[in-house]
Coordinates of C-alpha atoms in Angstrom, one line a residue:
M1 CA -49.1 32.1 10.8
R2 CA -47.7 28.8 11.9
F3 CA -47.1 27.8 8.3
R4 CA -45.3 31.1 7.6
E5 CA -43.0 30.5 10.5
N6 CA -42.2 27.0 9.4
F7 CA -41.6 28.1 5.8
L8 CA -39.2 30.9 7.0
C9 CA -37.3 28.4 9.1
F10 CA -37.0 26.1 6.1
L11 CA -35.7 28.9 3.9
I12 CA -33.1 29.9 6.6
R13 CA -32.0 26.3 7.0
S14 CA -31.6 25.9 3.2
K15 CA -29.5 29.1 2.9
Q16 CA -27.3 27.8 5.8
I17 CA -26.8 24.5 4.0
I18 CA -25.7 26.0 0.7
M19 CA -23.2 28.3 2.5
R20 CA -21.4 25.3 4.0
I21 CA -20.4 21.9 2.9
P22 CA -23.5 19.7 2.9
K23 CA -23.9 16.4 4.7
I24 CA -24.6 13.8 2.1
L25 CA -26.2 10.4 2.8
W26 CA -26.0 7.8 0.0
V27 CA -28.3 4.8 0.5
N28 CA -27.1 1.9 -1.7
P29 CA -28.0 -1.7 -0.6
S30 CA -25.3 -3.3 -2.8
F31 CA -22.0 -2.2 -4.5
L32 CA -18.7 -3.7 -5.6
D33 CA -15.1 -2.6 -5.7
Y34 CA -15.6 0.0 -8.5
R35 CA -17.8 2.1 -6.3
I36 CA -15.4 2.6 -3.4
P37 CA -13.0 5.1 -5.0
L38 CA -16.1 7.3 -5.9
Y39 CA -17.3 7.2 -2.3
K40 CA -13.9 8.0 -1.0
E41 CA -13.7 11.0 -3.3
L42 CA -17.1 12.2 -2.1
Y43 CA -16.0 11.8 1.5
N44 CA -12.9 14.0 0.8
L45 CA -15.0 16.6 -1.1
C46 CA -17.4 16.8 1.8
N47 CA -14.6 17.0 4.4
G48 CA -15.8 13.9 6.0
Q49 CA -19.5 14.7 5.8
F50 CA -20.3 11.9 3.4
Y51 CA -22.1 8.8 4.8
L52 CA -23.1 5.5 3.2
V53 CA -25.9 3.1 4.2
Y54 CA -25.6 -0.4 2.7
S55 CA -26.5 -4.1 3.4
K56 CA -23.8 -6.3 4.8
D57 CA -25.8 -9.3 3.5
R58 CA -25.4 -8.2 -0.1
V59 CA -21.9 -6.6 -0.2
P60 CA -18.9 -9.0 -0.2
Q61 CA -16.6 -8.9 2.8
R62 CA -13.6 -7.6 0.8
C63 CA -15.7 -4.6 -0.2
I64 CA -16.9 -4.1 3.4
D65 CA -13.2 -4.0 4.5
K66 CA -12.4 -1.5 1.7
I67 CA -15.2 0.9 2.3
E68 CA -14.5 0.9 6.1
A69 CA -10.9 1.7 5.3
A70 CA -12.0 4.5 2.9
I71 CA -14.6 6.3 5.0
G72 CA -14.3 4.8 8.4
D73 CA -17.4 4.9 10.7
N74 CA -19.3 6.8 8.0
A75 CA -19.9 3.4 6.4
L76 CA -23.1 2.2 8.0
G77 CA -23.7 -1.4 7.3
L78 CA -27.2 -2.9 7.8
S79 CA -26.6 -6.3 9.5
H80 CA -30.0 -8.0 9.1
E81 CA -31.9 -8.2 5.8
K82 CA -34.2 -10.7 4.3
Q83 CA -35.5 -10.8 0.7
I84 CA -38.3 -12.5 -1.1
H85 CA -37.8 -13.2 -4.8
I86 CA -40.9 -13.3 -7.1
G87 CA -40.8 -14.5 -10.7
G88 CA -37.8 -15.6 -12.7
K89 CA -34.1 -15.0 -12.1
G90 CA -33.0 -14.6 -15.7
D91 CA -30.0 -12.7 -17.0
F92 CA -32.1 -9.9 -18.5
A93 CA -33.8 -7.0 -16.7
N94 CA -37.4 -7.3 -15.4
T95 CA -37.5 -11.1 -15.3
G96 CA -38.4 -11.0 -11.7
V97 CA -38.7 -8.8 -8.6
S98 CA -36.8 -8.9 -5.3
I99 CA -38.7 -7.5 -2.2
P100 CA -36.4 -6.5 0.7
F101 CA -37.2 -6.6 4.4
P102 CA -34.3 -4.6 5.9
K103 CA -34.8 -4.7 9.7
G104 CA -33.5 -1.4 11.2
L105 CA -33.0 0.4 7.9
Y106 CA -35.0 3.5 8.8
R107 CA -33.2 3.8 12.1
L108 CA -29.9 3.7 10.3
I109 CA -31.0 6.4 7.8
K110 CA -32.3 8.5 10.7
S111 CA -29.0 8.3 12.5
V112 CA -27.5 10.7 9.9
D113 CA -28.9 14.2 10.0
A114 CA -28.4 14.6 6.3
D115 CA -28.9 17.6 4.2
V116 CA -29.4 15.5 1.0
I117 CA -30.2 11.8 0.6
I118 CA -29.1 10.0 -2.5
S119 CA -30.8 6.6 -3.0
E120 CA -30.0 3.9 -5.6
G121 CA -32.9 3.3 -8.0
F122 CA -36.6 3.6 -7.4
F123 CA -37.1 0.5 -5.3
Q124 CA -35.1 -1.6 -2.9
F125 CA -34.0 0.8 -0.1
T126 CA -35.6 3.9 -1.7
P127 CA -39.0 3.8 0.0
W128 CA -37.3 4.2 3.4
S129 CA -35.2 7.0 2.0
L130 CA -38.3 8.6 0.7
M131 CA -40.1 8.3 4.1
R132 CA -37.2 10.2 5.7
S133 CA -37.1 12.8 3.0
I134 CA -40.8 13.5 3.4
M135 CA -40.8 13.5 7.2
K136 CA -37.8 15.9 7.6
H137 CA -38.2 17.9 4.3
I138 CA -34.8 16.6 3.1
P139 CA -34.2 16.7 -0.7
L140 CA -34.1 13.2 -2.2
M141 CA -32.0 12.4 -5.3
I142 CA -32.0 9.1 -7.1
A143 CA -29.0 7.6 -8.7
Y144 CA -30.4 5.8 -11.8
E145 CA -28.7 3.6 -14.5
R146 CA -31.4 2.2 -16.8
T147 CA -32.0 2.9 -20.5
A148 CA -34.9 2.5 -22.8
H149 CA -33.3 -0.7 -24.1
T150 CA -32.8 -2.3 -20.7
E151 CA -36.3 -1.3 -19.7
R152 CA -38.0 -2.4 -22.9
N153 CA -39.8 -5.2 -21.1
C154 CA -40.6 -3.2 -17.9
P155 CA -44.2 -4.1 -16.6
W156 CA -46.8 -1.4 -16.4
W157 CA -47.0 -1.5 -12.6
R158 CA -43.3 -0.7 -12.3
L159 CA -43.6 2.3 -14.6
Y160 CA -46.7 3.5 -12.7
Y161 CA -44.9 3.1 -9.3
R162 CA -41.9 5.2 -10.7
K163 CA -44.2 8.0 -11.8
I164 CA -45.5 8.2 -8.2
I165 CA -42.1 8.2 -6.7
N166 CA -40.9 10.9 -9.2
K167 CA -43.3 13.4 -7.7
F168 CA -41.2 13.5 -4.5
V169 CA -37.7 13.4 -6.1
S170 CA -35.7 16.6 -6.3
G171 CA -33.1 15.3 -8.8
Y172 CA -31.6 12.4 -10.6
I173 CA -27.9 11.4 -11.0
A174 CA -27.8 9.5 -14.3
N175 CA -25.0 7.6 -16.1
G176 CA -25.2 9.3 -19.4
V177 CA -27.4 10.6 -22.2
L178 CA -29.3 7.3 -22.8
T179 CA -30.4 7.2 -19.2
K180 CA -31.4 10.8 -19.4
E181 CA -33.4 10.2 -22.5
Y182 CA -35.2 7.3 -20.9
L183 CA -36.1 9.4 -17.7
I184 CA -37.4 12.2 -19.9
S185 CA -39.6 9.7 -21.8
Q186 CA -41.1 8.6 -18.4
G187 CA -42.1 12.2 -17.6
V188 CA -39.1 13.4 -15.6
N189 CA -38.3 17.1 -16.1
S190 CA -34.9 17.4 -17.9
N191 CA -33.7 20.1 -15.5
K192 CA -33.9 17.5 -12.7
I193 CA -31.4 15.2 -14.4
F194 CA -27.6 15.4 -14.0
T195 CA -25.4 13.2 -16.1
G196 CA -21.9 11.9 -15.4
G197 CA -22.7 9.8 -12.3
M198 CA -20.9 6.6 -13.2
C199 CA -17.2 5.6 -13.2
A200 CA -14.9 2.6 -12.8
D201 CA -12.0 2.0 -10.4
S202 CA -9.8 3.1 -13.3
T203 CA -7.0 5.0 -11.6
Q204 CA -5.3 2.2 -9.8
L205 CA -6.1 -0.2 -12.6
A206 CA -4.3 2.0 -15.1
L207 CA -1.3 2.3 -12.8
D208 CA -1.0 -1.5 -12.3
C209 CA -1.4 -2.1 -16.0
A210 CA 1.4 0.4 -16.9
A211 CA 3.7 -1.1 -14.3
Y212 CA 3.2 -4.8 -15.4
K213 CA 6.4 -6.1 -17.0
N214 CA 5.6 -9.8 -17.5
T215 CA 3.5 -9.5 -20.6
V216 CA 5.6 -11.8 -22.8
E217 CA 5.6 -14.6 -20.1
L218 CA 1.8 -14.4 -19.6
K219 CA 1.2 -14.5 -23.4
Q220 CA 3.4 -17.6 -23.6
E221 CA 1.6 -19.2 -20.7
L222 CA -1.8 -18.6 -22.4
N223 CA -0.4 -19.8 -25.8
L224 CA -1.3 -16.5 -27.5
V225 CA 0.1 -15.9 -31.0
H226 CA 2.8 -13.2 -30.7
D227 CA 2.6 -11.6 -34.1
G228 CA -1.1 -11.0 -34.2
Y229 CA -3.6 -8.8 -32.3
V230 CA -5.1 -9.9 -29.0
Y231 CA -8.8 -9.1 -28.6
V232 CA -10.0 -9.4 -25.1
Y233 CA -13.5 -9.9 -23.5
V234 CA -13.8 -9.5 -19.7
G235 CA -17.1 -10.5 -18.1
Q236 CA -19.6 -13.2 -17.2
L237 CA -20.3 -16.1 -19.6
I238 CA -24.1 -15.8 -19.6
E239 CA -26.6 -15.3 -22.4
R240 CA -27.1 -11.5 -21.8
K241 CA -23.4 -10.8 -22.5
G242 CA -23.7 -12.0 -26.1
V243 CA -20.4 -13.8 -26.1
N244 CA -21.8 -16.6 -28.3
Y245 CA -22.4 -14.0 -31.1
L246 CA -18.8 -12.8 -30.8
L247 CA -17.5 -16.4 -31.0
K248 CA -19.5 -17.1 -34.1
A249 CA -18.2 -13.9 -35.8
W250 CA -14.7 -14.7 -34.7
E251 CA -14.6 -17.8 -36.9
R252 CA -15.0 -15.4 -40.0
H253 CA -12.5 -12.9 -38.6
H254 CA -9.9 -15.7 -38.0
L255 CA -10.1 -16.7 -41.7
Q256 CA -9.0 -13.2 -42.7
Y257 CA -6.6 -12.6 -39.8
P258 CA -5.3 -16.1 -38.7
N259 CA -2.6 -14.7 -36.3
D260 CA -5.2 -12.8 -34.2
S261 CA -6.3 -14.3 -30.8
L262 CA -9.5 -13.9 -28.8
L263 CA -9.0 -14.0 -25.0
I264 CA -12.1 -14.7 -23.0
V265 CA -11.6 -13.7 -19.4
G266 CA -14.4 -14.8 -17.0
D267 CA -16.7 -17.6 -15.9
G268 CA -20.3 -18.5 -16.0
P269 CA -22.8 -21.2 -16.7
L270 CA -22.1 -21.2 -20.4
R271 CA -18.3 -21.6 -20.2
E272 CA -18.1 -25.3 -20.7
E273 CA -20.5 -25.1 -23.7
Y274 CA -18.4 -22.4 -25.3
I275 CA -15.2 -24.3 -24.7
A276 CA -16.7 -27.4 -26.3
Q277 CA -17.8 -25.5 -29.4
Y278 CA -15.0 -22.9 -29.9
G279 CA -12.1 -23.6 -27.5
A280 CA -9.9 -25.8 -29.6
K281 CA -9.6 -23.7 -32.7
N282 CA -9.2 -20.2 -34.1
N283 CA -6.8 -19.0 -31.4
V284 CA -9.6 -18.7 -28.8
V285 CA -8.4 -18.9 -25.2
F286 CA -10.6 -19.2 -22.1
T287 CA -9.0 -18.2 -18.8
G288 CA -11.8 -19.0 -16.4
A289 CA -12.5 -16.8 -13.4
I290 CA -9.8 -14.2 -12.6
D291 CA -9.6 -12.3 -9.3
Y292 CA -10.4 -8.6 -9.8
S293 CA -7.0 -7.7 -8.4
E294 CA -5.4 -9.6 -11.3
I295 CA -7.5 -8.3 -14.2
Y296 CA -5.0 -5.5 -15.1
K297 CA -2.6 -8.2 -16.4
Y298 CA -5.0 -9.3 -19.0
Y299 CA -5.6 -5.7 -20.2
A300 CA -1.8 -5.3 -20.4
I301 CA -1.3 -8.2 -22.8
S302 CA -4.3 -7.2 -25.1
D303 CA -4.6 -4.9 -28.1
V304 CA -8.4 -4.4 -28.4
F305 CA -11.3 -4.7 -25.9
V306 CA -14.5 -6.2 -27.2
I307 CA -17.9 -6.2 -25.5
P308 CA -20.8 -7.9 -27.4
T309 CA -23.5 -7.4 -24.7
L310 CA -27.2 -7.7 -25.6
E311 CA -28.2 -5.6 -22.6
D312 CA -26.2 -3.4 -20.2
N313 CA -26.8 -0.1 -18.5
W314 CA -23.2 1.3 -18.5
S315 CA -20.6 -1.5 -18.6
L316 CA -17.8 -0.6 -16.2
V317 CA -15.3 -2.9 -18.0
V318 CA -15.3 -0.4 -20.9
P319 CA -13.8 2.6 -19.0
E320 CA -11.5 0.1 -17.2
A321 CA -10.1 -1.1 -20.5
M322 CA -9.9 2.5 -21.8
A323 CA -7.9 3.6 -18.8
C324 CA -5.5 0.9 -19.7
G325 CA -5.1 2.3 -23.2
L326 CA -7.2 -0.1 -25.2
P327 CA -9.3 0.7 -28.2
I328 CA -12.9 -0.5 -27.9
A329 CA -15.2 -2.6 -30.1
C330 CA -18.6 -2.1 -28.5
S331 CA -22.2 -3.3 -28.8
I332 CA -24.9 -0.7 -29.5
Y333 CA -26.9 -2.3 -26.7
N334 CA -24.4 -1.0 -24.1
G335 CA -25.7 2.2 -22.5
C336 CA -22.2 3.7 -22.2
Y337 CA -21.3 3.9 -25.9
P338 CA -22.5 7.5 -26.6
E339 CA -20.0 8.8 -24.0
L340 CA -17.1 6.4 -24.3
V341 CA -16.9 4.9 -27.8
Q342 CA -16.3 7.2 -30.7
E343 CA -15.9 5.7 -34.2
G344 CA -12.9 7.1 -36.0
R345 CA -11.3 8.1 -32.7
N346 CA -11.0 5.3 -30.2
G347 CA -13.3 2.5 -31.3
A348 CA -16.0 0.8 -33.5
L349 CA -19.6 0.0 -32.8
F350 CA -21.6 -3.1 -33.9
D351 CA -24.9 -4.8 -33.5
P352 CA -24.2 -8.3 -32.0
L353 CA -27.4 -9.6 -33.6
K354 CA -26.0 -8.8 -37.0
E355 CA -22.8 -10.9 -37.6
D356 CA -21.6 -8.8 -40.5
T357 CA -21.3 -5.7 -38.2
I358 CA -19.2 -7.7 -35.7
V359 CA -16.8 -8.9 -38.4
R360 CA -16.5 -5.4 -39.8
A361 CA -15.9 -3.8 -36.3
L362 CA -13.2 -6.3 -35.5
S363 CA -11.4 -5.7 -38.8
V364 CA -11.4 -1.9 -38.3
F365 CA -8.4 -2.2 -35.9
H366 CA -6.2 -3.6 -38.6
S367 CA -6.5 -0.3 -40.6
V368 CA -6.0 2.3 -37.8
D369 CA -3.2 3.4 -35.6
L370 CA -3.9 1.3 -32.4
K371 CA -1.6 3.4 -30.2
K372 CA -3.4 6.6 -31.2
Y373 CA -6.8 4.9 -30.6
G374 CA -5.5 3.8 -27.2
D375 CA -4.3 7.2 -26.3
E376 CA -7.7 8.6 -27.2
S377 CA -9.4 6.0 -25.0
R378 CA -7.3 7.3 -22.1
A379 CA -8.2 10.9 -22.8
I380 CA -12.0 10.2 -23.0
E381 CA -12.0 8.0 -19.9
K382 CA -10.4 10.8 -17.8
Q383 CA -13.7 12.6 -18.0
F384 CA -15.3 9.7 -16.2
N385 CA -12.8 8.8 -13.6
P386 CA -13.7 8.7 -9.8
Q387 CA -12.4 12.3 -9.2
Q388 CA -14.4 13.9 -12.0
T389 CA -17.5 11.8 -11.3
A390 CA -17.4 12.8 -7.6
Q391 CA -17.2 16.4 -8.7
N392 CA -20.2 16.0 -11.0
I393 CA -22.3 14.5 -8.2
Y394 CA -21.2 17.1 -5.7
S395 CA -22.1 19.9 -8.1
A396 CA -25.5 18.3 -8.7
V397 CA -26.1 18.2 -5.0
M398 CA -25.2 21.9 -4.6
E399 CA -27.5 22.8 -7.5
I400 CA -30.4 20.9 -5.9
L401 CA -29.8 22.6 -2.5
K402 CA -29.8 26.1 -4.2
R403 CA -33.2 25.3 -5.7

């Protein structure tokens, strides 16, 4: 009899939730600038009923200031967290594990009487989210980014742990089709997976890029050749990003198109090595680290965006460049390519481990209408901007509540 009463109360509460705007709690230990417009859109969609729990020890102060300006007191920062790192700290996924000890995390999660909890990934802060979900019968959703390629070296114990957690998860918010395929391969029911959960801070970036008028001066400052195409890479100079493969292929591209330039925007431990080997020839220019607020200038002076990554879940620089009207040359090891890069429409695909495919992809842009490709990039990216992504996530939450 007692069970029946509890069950009836649960059904009544569920019906009340789906008849009103739900209170959403997103638990994400770490995020950067690109995530803030999405959270702000969700805050607006929920009429202020969106909350975020994060770690102040992991999030840069500039992002803390931005998220507090965006959602006010609903940004709940955890002030004390320690971590233990076990294993390596390599560039690639699954080279080590970080175990968090977030003092006061459960109390912070408990302070929000949420209707739905969204937690980032299977580990880190998710066990505390799961505990709250079980104790209060709150649906738990996981925002997940990985693909079969990024998880190719995942140890058996991590896979087993995820299968256990999956038994308690109501739904998944995935980046795209490759993440969905991977989750299904791990035993997740396809009707629990909702795609379209990732976006870049593209709106403001596109506006800044379109308004920038000093392109000629910046090109002169960087010694870029004016009558050739400028191919740009934006990102870290680390092994995982595959920049070395691009630089090797560029030597062949430059023989055929000597007026083209390659602009490498970013920094990392391999920068000096790359400069020593490639920096004084073939119109290759290294800018070093550029503040995020200035990145739009480098998109504005470029003609084609190139990303030669060996492993990425869903590179945000791709939709950023697309929002600025750039065609895309993209590695097949980038989890975003099925949604964002369409050959014959806005870009070209290549395997960075096969030099011929890089050279072929780079040359494609000399035989197409670059403006048309750029316009198509903008059109595709609009489906993945913060406004649309927030709507996708909100719709997924409502669907889970209905179930």
